[in-house]
Short mmCIF file of C-alpha atoms in Angstrom, two decimals:
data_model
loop_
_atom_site.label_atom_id
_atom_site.label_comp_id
_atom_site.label_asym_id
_atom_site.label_seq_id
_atom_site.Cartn_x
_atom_site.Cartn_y
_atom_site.Cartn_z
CA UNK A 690 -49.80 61.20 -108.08
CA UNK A 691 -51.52 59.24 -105.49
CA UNK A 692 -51.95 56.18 -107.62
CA UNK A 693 -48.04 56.50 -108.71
CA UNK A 694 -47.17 56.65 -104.94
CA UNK A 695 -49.59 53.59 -104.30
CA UNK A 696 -47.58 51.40 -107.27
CA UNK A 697 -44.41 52.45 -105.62
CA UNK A 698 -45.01 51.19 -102.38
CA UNK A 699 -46.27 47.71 -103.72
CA UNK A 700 -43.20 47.53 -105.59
CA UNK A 701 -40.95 48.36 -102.61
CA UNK A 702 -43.15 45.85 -100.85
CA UNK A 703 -42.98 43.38 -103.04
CA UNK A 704 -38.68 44.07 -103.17
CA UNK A 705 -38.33 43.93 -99.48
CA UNK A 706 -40.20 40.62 -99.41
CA UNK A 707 -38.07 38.68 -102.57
CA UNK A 708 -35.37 39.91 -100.26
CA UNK A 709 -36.20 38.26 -97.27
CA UNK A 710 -37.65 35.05 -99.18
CA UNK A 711 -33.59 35.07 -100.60
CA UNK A 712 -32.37 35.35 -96.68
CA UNK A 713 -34.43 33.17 -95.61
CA UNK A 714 -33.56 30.16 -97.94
CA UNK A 715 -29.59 30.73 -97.60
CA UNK A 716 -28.66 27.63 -95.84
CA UNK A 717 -27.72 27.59 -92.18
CA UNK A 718 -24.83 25.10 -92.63
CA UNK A 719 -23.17 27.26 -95.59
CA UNK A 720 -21.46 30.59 -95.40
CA UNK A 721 -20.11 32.31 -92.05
CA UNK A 722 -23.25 34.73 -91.69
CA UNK A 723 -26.59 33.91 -89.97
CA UNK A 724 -29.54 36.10 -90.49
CA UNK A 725 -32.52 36.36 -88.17
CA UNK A 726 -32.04 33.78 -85.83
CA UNK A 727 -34.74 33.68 -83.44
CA UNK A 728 -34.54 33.35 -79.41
CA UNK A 729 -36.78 33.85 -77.02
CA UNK A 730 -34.95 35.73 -73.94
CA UNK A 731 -35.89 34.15 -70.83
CA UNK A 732 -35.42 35.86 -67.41
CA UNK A 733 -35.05 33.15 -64.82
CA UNK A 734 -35.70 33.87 -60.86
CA UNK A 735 -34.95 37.91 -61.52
CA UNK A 736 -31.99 37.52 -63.11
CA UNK A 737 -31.51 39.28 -66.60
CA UNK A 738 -33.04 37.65 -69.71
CA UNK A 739 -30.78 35.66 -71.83
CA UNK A 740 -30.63 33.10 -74.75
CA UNK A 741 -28.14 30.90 -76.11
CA UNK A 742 -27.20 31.38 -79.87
CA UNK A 743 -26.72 28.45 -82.23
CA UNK A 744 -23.31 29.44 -82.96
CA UNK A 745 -20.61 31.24 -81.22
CA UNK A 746 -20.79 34.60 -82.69
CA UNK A 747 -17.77 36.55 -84.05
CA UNK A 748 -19.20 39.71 -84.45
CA UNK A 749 -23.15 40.74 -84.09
CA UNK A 750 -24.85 42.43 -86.38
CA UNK A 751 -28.31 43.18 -85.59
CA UNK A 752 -30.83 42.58 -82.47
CA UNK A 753 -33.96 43.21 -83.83
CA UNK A 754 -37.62 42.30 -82.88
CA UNK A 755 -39.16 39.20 -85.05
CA UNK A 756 -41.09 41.56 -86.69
CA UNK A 757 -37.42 42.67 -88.05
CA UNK A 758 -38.26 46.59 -87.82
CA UNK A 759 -37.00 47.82 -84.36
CA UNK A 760 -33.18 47.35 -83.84
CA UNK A 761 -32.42 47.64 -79.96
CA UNK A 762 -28.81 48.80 -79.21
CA UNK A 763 -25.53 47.25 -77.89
CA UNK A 764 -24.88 47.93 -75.15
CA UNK A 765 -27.65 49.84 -74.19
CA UNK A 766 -30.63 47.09 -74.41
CA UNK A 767 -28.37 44.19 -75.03
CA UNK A 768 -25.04 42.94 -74.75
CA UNK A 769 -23.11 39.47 -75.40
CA UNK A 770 -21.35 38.25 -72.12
CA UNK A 771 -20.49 34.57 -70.53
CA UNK A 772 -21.47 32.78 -73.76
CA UNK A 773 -24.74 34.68 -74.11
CA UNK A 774 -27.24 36.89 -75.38
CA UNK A 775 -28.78 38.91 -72.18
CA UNK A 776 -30.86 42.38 -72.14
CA UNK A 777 -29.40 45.03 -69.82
CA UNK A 778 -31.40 46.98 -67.05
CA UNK A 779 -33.92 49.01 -68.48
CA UNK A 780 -33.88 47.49 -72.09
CA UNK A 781 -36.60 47.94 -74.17
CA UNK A 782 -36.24 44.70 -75.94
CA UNK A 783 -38.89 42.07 -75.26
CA UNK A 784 -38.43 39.13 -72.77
CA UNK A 785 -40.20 36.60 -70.82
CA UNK A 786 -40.26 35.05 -67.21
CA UNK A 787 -40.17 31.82 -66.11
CA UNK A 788 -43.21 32.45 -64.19
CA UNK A 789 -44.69 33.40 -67.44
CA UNK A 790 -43.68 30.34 -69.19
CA UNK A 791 -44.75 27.96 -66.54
CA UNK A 792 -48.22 29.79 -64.81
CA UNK A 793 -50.24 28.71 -62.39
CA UNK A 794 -52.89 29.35 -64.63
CA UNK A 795 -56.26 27.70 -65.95
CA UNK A 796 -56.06 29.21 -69.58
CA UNK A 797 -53.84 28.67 -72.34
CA UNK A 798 -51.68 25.89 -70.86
CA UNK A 799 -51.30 22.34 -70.71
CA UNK A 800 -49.73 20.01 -67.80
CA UNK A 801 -46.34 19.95 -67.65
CA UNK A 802 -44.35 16.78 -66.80
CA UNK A 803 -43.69 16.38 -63.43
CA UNK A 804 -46.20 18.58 -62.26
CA UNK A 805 -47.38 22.45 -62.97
CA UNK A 806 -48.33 23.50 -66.77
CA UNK A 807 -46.56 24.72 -69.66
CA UNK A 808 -47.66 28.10 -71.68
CA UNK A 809 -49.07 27.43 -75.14
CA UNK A 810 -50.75 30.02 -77.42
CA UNK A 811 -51.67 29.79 -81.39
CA UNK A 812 -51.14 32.68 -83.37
CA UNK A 813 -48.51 35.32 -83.53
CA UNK A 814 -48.06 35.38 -79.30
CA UNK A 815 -44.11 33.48 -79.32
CA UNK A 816 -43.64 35.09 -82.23
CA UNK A 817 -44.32 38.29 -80.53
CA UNK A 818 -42.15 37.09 -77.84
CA UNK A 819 -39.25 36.62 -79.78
CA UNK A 820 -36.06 37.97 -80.94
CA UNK A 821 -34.42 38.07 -84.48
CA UNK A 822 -30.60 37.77 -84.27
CA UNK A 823 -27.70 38.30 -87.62
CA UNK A 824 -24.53 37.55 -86.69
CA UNK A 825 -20.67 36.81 -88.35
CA UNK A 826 -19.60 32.98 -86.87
CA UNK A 827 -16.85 30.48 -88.06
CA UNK A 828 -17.27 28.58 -91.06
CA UNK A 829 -18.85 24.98 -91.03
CA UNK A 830 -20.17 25.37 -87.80
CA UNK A 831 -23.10 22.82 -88.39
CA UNK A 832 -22.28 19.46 -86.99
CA UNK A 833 -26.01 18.19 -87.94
CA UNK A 834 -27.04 16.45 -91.15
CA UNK A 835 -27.05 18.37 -94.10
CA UNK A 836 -29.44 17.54 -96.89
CA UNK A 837 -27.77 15.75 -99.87
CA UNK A 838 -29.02 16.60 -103.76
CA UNK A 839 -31.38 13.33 -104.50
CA UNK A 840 -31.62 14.22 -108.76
CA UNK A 841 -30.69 10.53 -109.47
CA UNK A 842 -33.47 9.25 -107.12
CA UNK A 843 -36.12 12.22 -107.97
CA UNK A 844 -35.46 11.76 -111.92
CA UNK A 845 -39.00 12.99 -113.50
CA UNK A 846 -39.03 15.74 -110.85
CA UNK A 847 -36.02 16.90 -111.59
CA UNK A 848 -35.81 16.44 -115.20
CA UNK A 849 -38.88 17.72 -115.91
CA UNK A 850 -37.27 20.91 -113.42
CA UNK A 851 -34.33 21.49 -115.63
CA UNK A 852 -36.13 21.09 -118.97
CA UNK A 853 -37.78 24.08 -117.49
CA UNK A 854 -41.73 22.13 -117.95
CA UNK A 855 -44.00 22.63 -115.93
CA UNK A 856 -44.66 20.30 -112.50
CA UNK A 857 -47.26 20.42 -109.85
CA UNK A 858 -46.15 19.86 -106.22
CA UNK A 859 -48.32 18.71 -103.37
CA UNK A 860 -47.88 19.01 -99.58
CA UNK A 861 -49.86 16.56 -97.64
CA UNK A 862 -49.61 16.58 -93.59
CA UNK A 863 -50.96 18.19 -90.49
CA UNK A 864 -50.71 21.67 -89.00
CA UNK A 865 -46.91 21.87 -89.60
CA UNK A 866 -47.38 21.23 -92.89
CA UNK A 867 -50.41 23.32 -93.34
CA UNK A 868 -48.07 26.02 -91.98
CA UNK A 869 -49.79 26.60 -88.84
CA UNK A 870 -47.41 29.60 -86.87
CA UNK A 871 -45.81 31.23 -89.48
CA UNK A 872 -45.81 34.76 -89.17
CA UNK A 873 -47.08 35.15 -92.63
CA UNK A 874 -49.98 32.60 -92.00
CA UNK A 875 -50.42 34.49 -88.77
CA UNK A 876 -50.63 37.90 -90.37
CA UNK A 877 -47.74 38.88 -88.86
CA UNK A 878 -44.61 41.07 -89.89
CA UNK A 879 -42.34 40.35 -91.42
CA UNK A 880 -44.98 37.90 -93.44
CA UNK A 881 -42.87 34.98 -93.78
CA UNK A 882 -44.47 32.65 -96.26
CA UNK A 883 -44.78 28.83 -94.88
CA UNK A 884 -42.46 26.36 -95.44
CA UNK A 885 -44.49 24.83 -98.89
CA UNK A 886 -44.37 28.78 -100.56
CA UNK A 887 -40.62 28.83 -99.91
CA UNK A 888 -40.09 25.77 -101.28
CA UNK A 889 -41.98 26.30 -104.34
CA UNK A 890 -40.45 29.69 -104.65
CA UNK A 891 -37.20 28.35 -105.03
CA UNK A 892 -38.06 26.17 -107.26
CA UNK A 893 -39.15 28.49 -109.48
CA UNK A 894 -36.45 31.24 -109.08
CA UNK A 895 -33.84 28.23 -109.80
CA UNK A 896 -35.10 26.23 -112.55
CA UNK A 897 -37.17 29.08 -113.87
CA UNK A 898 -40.24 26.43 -114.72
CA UNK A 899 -43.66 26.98 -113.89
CA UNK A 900 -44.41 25.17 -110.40
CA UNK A 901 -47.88 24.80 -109.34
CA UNK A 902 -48.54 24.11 -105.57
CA UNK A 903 -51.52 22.52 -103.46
CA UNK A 904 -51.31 22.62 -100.12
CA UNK A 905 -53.73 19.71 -98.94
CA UNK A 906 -52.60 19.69 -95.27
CA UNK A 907 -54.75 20.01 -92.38
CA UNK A 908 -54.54 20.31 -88.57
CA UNK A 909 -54.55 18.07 -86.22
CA UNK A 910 -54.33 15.28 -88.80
CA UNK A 911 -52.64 12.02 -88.35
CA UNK A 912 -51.56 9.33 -90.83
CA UNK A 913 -54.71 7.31 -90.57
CA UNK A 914 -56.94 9.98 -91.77
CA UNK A 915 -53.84 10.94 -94.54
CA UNK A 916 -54.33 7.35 -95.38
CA UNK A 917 -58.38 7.44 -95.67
CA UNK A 918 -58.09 10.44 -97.56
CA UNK A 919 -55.53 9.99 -100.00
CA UNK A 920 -57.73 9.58 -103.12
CA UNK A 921 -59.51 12.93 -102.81
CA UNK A 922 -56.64 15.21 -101.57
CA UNK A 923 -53.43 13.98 -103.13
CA UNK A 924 -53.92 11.20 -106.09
CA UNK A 925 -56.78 13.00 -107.77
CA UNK A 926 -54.73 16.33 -107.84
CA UNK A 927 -52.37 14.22 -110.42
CA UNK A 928 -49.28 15.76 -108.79
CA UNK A 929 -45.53 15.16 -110.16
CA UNK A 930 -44.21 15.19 -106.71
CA UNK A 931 -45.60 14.88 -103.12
CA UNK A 932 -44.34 16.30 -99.80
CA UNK A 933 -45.93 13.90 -96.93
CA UNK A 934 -45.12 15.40 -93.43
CA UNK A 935 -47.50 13.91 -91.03
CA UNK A 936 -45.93 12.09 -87.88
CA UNK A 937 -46.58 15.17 -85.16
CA UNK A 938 -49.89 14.04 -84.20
CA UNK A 939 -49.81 10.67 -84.69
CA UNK A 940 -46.66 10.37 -82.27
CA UNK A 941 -48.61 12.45 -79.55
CA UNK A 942 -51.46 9.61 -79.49
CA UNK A 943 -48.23 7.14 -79.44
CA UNK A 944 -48.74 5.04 -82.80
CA UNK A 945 -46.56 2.12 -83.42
CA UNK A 946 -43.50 3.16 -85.95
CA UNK A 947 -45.02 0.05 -88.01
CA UNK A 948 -48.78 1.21 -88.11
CA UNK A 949 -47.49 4.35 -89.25
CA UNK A 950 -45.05 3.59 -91.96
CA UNK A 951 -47.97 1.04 -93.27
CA UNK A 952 -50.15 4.65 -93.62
CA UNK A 953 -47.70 6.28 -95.36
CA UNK A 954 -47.15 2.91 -97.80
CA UNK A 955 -50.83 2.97 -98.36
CA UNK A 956 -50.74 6.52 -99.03
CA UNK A 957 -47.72 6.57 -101.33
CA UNK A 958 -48.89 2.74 -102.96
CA UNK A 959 -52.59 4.80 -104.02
CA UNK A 960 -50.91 7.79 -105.60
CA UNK A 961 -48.94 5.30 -107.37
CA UNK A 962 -52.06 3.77 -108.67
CA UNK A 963 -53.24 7.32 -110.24
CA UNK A 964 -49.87 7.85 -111.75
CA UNK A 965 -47.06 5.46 -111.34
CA UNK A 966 -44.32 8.51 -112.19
CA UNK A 967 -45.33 10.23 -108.98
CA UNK A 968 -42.72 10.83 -106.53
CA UNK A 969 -42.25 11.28 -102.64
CA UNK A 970 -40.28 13.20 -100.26
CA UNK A 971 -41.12 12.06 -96.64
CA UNK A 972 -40.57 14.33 -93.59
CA UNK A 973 -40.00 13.47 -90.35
CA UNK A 974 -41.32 15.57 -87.84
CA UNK A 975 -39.93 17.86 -85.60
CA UNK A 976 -40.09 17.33 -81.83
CA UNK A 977 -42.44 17.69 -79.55
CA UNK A 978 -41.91 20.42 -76.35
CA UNK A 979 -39.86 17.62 -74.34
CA UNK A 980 -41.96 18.99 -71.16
CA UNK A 981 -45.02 18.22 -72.37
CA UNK A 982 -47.21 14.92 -72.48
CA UNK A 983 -47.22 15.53 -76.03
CA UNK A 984 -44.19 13.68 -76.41
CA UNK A 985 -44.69 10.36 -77.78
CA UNK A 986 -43.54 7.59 -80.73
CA UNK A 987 -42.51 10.49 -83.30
CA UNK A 988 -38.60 10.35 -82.82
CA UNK A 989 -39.24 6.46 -83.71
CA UNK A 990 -40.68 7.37 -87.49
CA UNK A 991 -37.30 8.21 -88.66
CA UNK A 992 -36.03 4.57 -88.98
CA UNK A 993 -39.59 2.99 -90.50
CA UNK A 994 -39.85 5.76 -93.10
CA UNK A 995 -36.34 4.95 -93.96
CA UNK A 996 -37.15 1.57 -94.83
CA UNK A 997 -39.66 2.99 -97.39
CA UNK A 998 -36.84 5.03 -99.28
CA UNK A 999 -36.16 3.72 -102.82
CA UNK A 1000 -35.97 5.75 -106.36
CA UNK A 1001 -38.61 7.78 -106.54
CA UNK A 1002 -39.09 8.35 -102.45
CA UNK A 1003 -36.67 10.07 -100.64
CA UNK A 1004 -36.58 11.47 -96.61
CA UNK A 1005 -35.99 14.60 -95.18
CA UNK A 1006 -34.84 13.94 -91.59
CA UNK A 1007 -36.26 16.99 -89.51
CA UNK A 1008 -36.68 14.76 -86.63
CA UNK A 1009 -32.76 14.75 -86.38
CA UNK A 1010 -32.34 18.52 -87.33
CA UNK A 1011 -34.29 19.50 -84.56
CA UNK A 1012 -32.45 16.94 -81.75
CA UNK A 1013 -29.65 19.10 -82.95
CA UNK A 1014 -30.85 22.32 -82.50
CA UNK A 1015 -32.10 21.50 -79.34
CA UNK A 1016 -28.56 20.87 -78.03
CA UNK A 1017 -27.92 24.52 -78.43
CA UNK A 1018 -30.83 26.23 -78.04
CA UNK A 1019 -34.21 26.34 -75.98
CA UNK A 1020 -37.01 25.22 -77.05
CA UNK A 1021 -38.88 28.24 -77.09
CA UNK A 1022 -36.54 29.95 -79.45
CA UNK A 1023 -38.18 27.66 -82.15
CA UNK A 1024 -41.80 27.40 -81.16
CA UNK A 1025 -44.55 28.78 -82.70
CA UNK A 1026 -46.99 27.67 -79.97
CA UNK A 1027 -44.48 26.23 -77.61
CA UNK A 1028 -46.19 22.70 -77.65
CA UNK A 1029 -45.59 21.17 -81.31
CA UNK A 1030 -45.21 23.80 -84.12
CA UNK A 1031 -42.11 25.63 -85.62
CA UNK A 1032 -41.59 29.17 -85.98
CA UNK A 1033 -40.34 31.36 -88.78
CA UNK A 1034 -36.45 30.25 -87.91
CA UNK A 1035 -37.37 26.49 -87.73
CA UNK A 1036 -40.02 26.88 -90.63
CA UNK A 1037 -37.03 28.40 -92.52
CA UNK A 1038 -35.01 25.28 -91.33
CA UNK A 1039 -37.77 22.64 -93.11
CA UNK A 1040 -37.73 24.63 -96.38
CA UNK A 1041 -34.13 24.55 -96.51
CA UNK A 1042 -33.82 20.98 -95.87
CA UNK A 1043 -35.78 20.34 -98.87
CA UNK A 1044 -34.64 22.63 -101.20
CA UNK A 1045 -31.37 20.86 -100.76
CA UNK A 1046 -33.17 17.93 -102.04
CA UNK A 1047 -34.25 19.66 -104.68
CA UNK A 1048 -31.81 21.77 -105.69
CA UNK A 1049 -28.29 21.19 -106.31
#
């Protein structure tokens, strides 16, 4: 009995988490439902906590903690007044301070422009900190770019896709690739699976082929040491198609645009060499916290990896997706550590981005 019990509950486990692999990939942009958006409620100078959605909501479905298993009640934690989210007096629902986000504080911060320090923790903590939001909106809310099928520029990836054979994918980057945040990586509920796993999941629920992933990524990487690494870690894996997302890091120590797309030629030209039918997605990174000094050159990679788009290499433009969110919502609704990694919502916003790529 015990052991049919135990087989049960991995099978409801492993339900409940197809399920929210499914939600998670449903692009932002289509449909008139958002699930599990995340904010970060933010109580400024005493007044109640509040966040900004990224759409004007119609009708709200769920307020839930990130870890999606409390819902907190309308009306009674939270309601939806003056264009926003806030908590009411006496909600249960978790919230931070501005004191909080901005101590005066020795540990676990870094300077903040203009003077004072910003909050930054690894791990689950913003996570923690954070809200999940489902709501009804109008359609075709999403003025930002939308990713655009690239089959005719990806033609042995996605031909060996459809003929259902098997391919090997490779992710090559920093921390944000590595997947550094996500509440899976972080042990975390609801176990979100990094942005690589969600790609490669859909790739394999859609086309039904075998897909084989290496995640090569490590943090705190830049482009130079992608570039001086590139034979061991990407060319001798013999991959049929290569993610490279570095730019975080190496915008932080501010390297020229140029110096970096002649890393990420290097690295693309000695792949090549290994196996000239090889072929590239490039990502752009996602922004820095604009009140930190970790803000450098990495809006400026967009327009130097363009120039290195052809058949066979094709960009993903987070850099832009996330200038967009950012006109809507805080910051720390996206943040993993609030200095330069995504969280679930924005990890779910990379995967999507490329799946569109990859699937039409």
């Amino acid at each position: 009995m015990k052991n049919i019990l135990f087989l049960l509950f991995i099978s409801c486990t492993a339900t409940a988490q197809s399920d929210l692999i499914d939600i998670s990939l449903k692009p932002f942009w289509k449909g008139k439902t958002m699930y599990n958006e995340s904010v970060l409620m933010i109580s400024k100078e005493g007044k109640p906590a509040e966040a900004q959605l990224l759409f004007k909501p119609k009708h709200i479905l769920s307020v839930r903690n990130s870890a999606l298993n409390i819902e907190y009640k309308k009306d009674v934690d939270w309601e939806y007044k003056d264009g926003k989210l806030k908590l009411m007096p006496g909600s249960s629902a978790v919230y931070m301070t501005n004191d909080e986000l901005y101590p005066d504080s020795t540990k676990n911060v870094f300077p903040k422009k203009g003077g004072g320090k910003v909050l930054f923790h690894e791990g689950s903590y913003f996570h923690e900190h954070q809200l999940a939001i489902t709501y009804k909106h109008a359609k075709n809310g999403w003025k930002g770019v939308i990713p655009i099928f690239q089959g005719e520029n990806l033609p042995h990836t996605i031909e060996k896709l459809k003929l259902k054979q098997a391919i090997h994918l490779l992710l090559y980057g920093d921390s944000i690739a590595a997947g550094a945040n996500a509440s899976g990586k972080s042990s975390a509920s609801p176990n979100l699976p990094d942005w690589g796993n969600l790609i490669t999941e859909k790739l394999k629920r859609f086309y039904k082929a075998s897909v084989t992933f290496t995640n090569t990524a490590v943090g705190g990487m830049d482009s130079k040491w992608g570039k001086n690494n590139v034979q061991k870690l990407v060319a001798d894996h013999n991959p049929d198609l290569v993610i490279i997302a570095f730019g975080m890091n190496d915008g932080t120590g501010k390297m020229e645009p140029q110096q970096f797309k002649a890393n990420i030629q290097e690295i693309i030209e000695r792949v090549k060499e290994n196996n000239k039918n090889t072929e590239f997605i490039l990502v752009t990174p996602m922004l820095p916290n604009p009140e930190s000094f970790f803000t450098g050159t990495q809006a400026e990679f967009k327009s130097v990896l363009e120039e290195l788009t052809m058949q066979g290499i094709v960009l993903a433009d987070m850099t832009t997706v996330h200038r967009e969110l950012l006109k809507y919502k805080s910051y720390q609704d996206m943040t993993g550590n609030n200095i330069n990694h995504p969280n679930d919502f924005l990890i779910r916003w990379y995967a999507q981005e490329i799946v569109g790529i990859l699937v039409p």
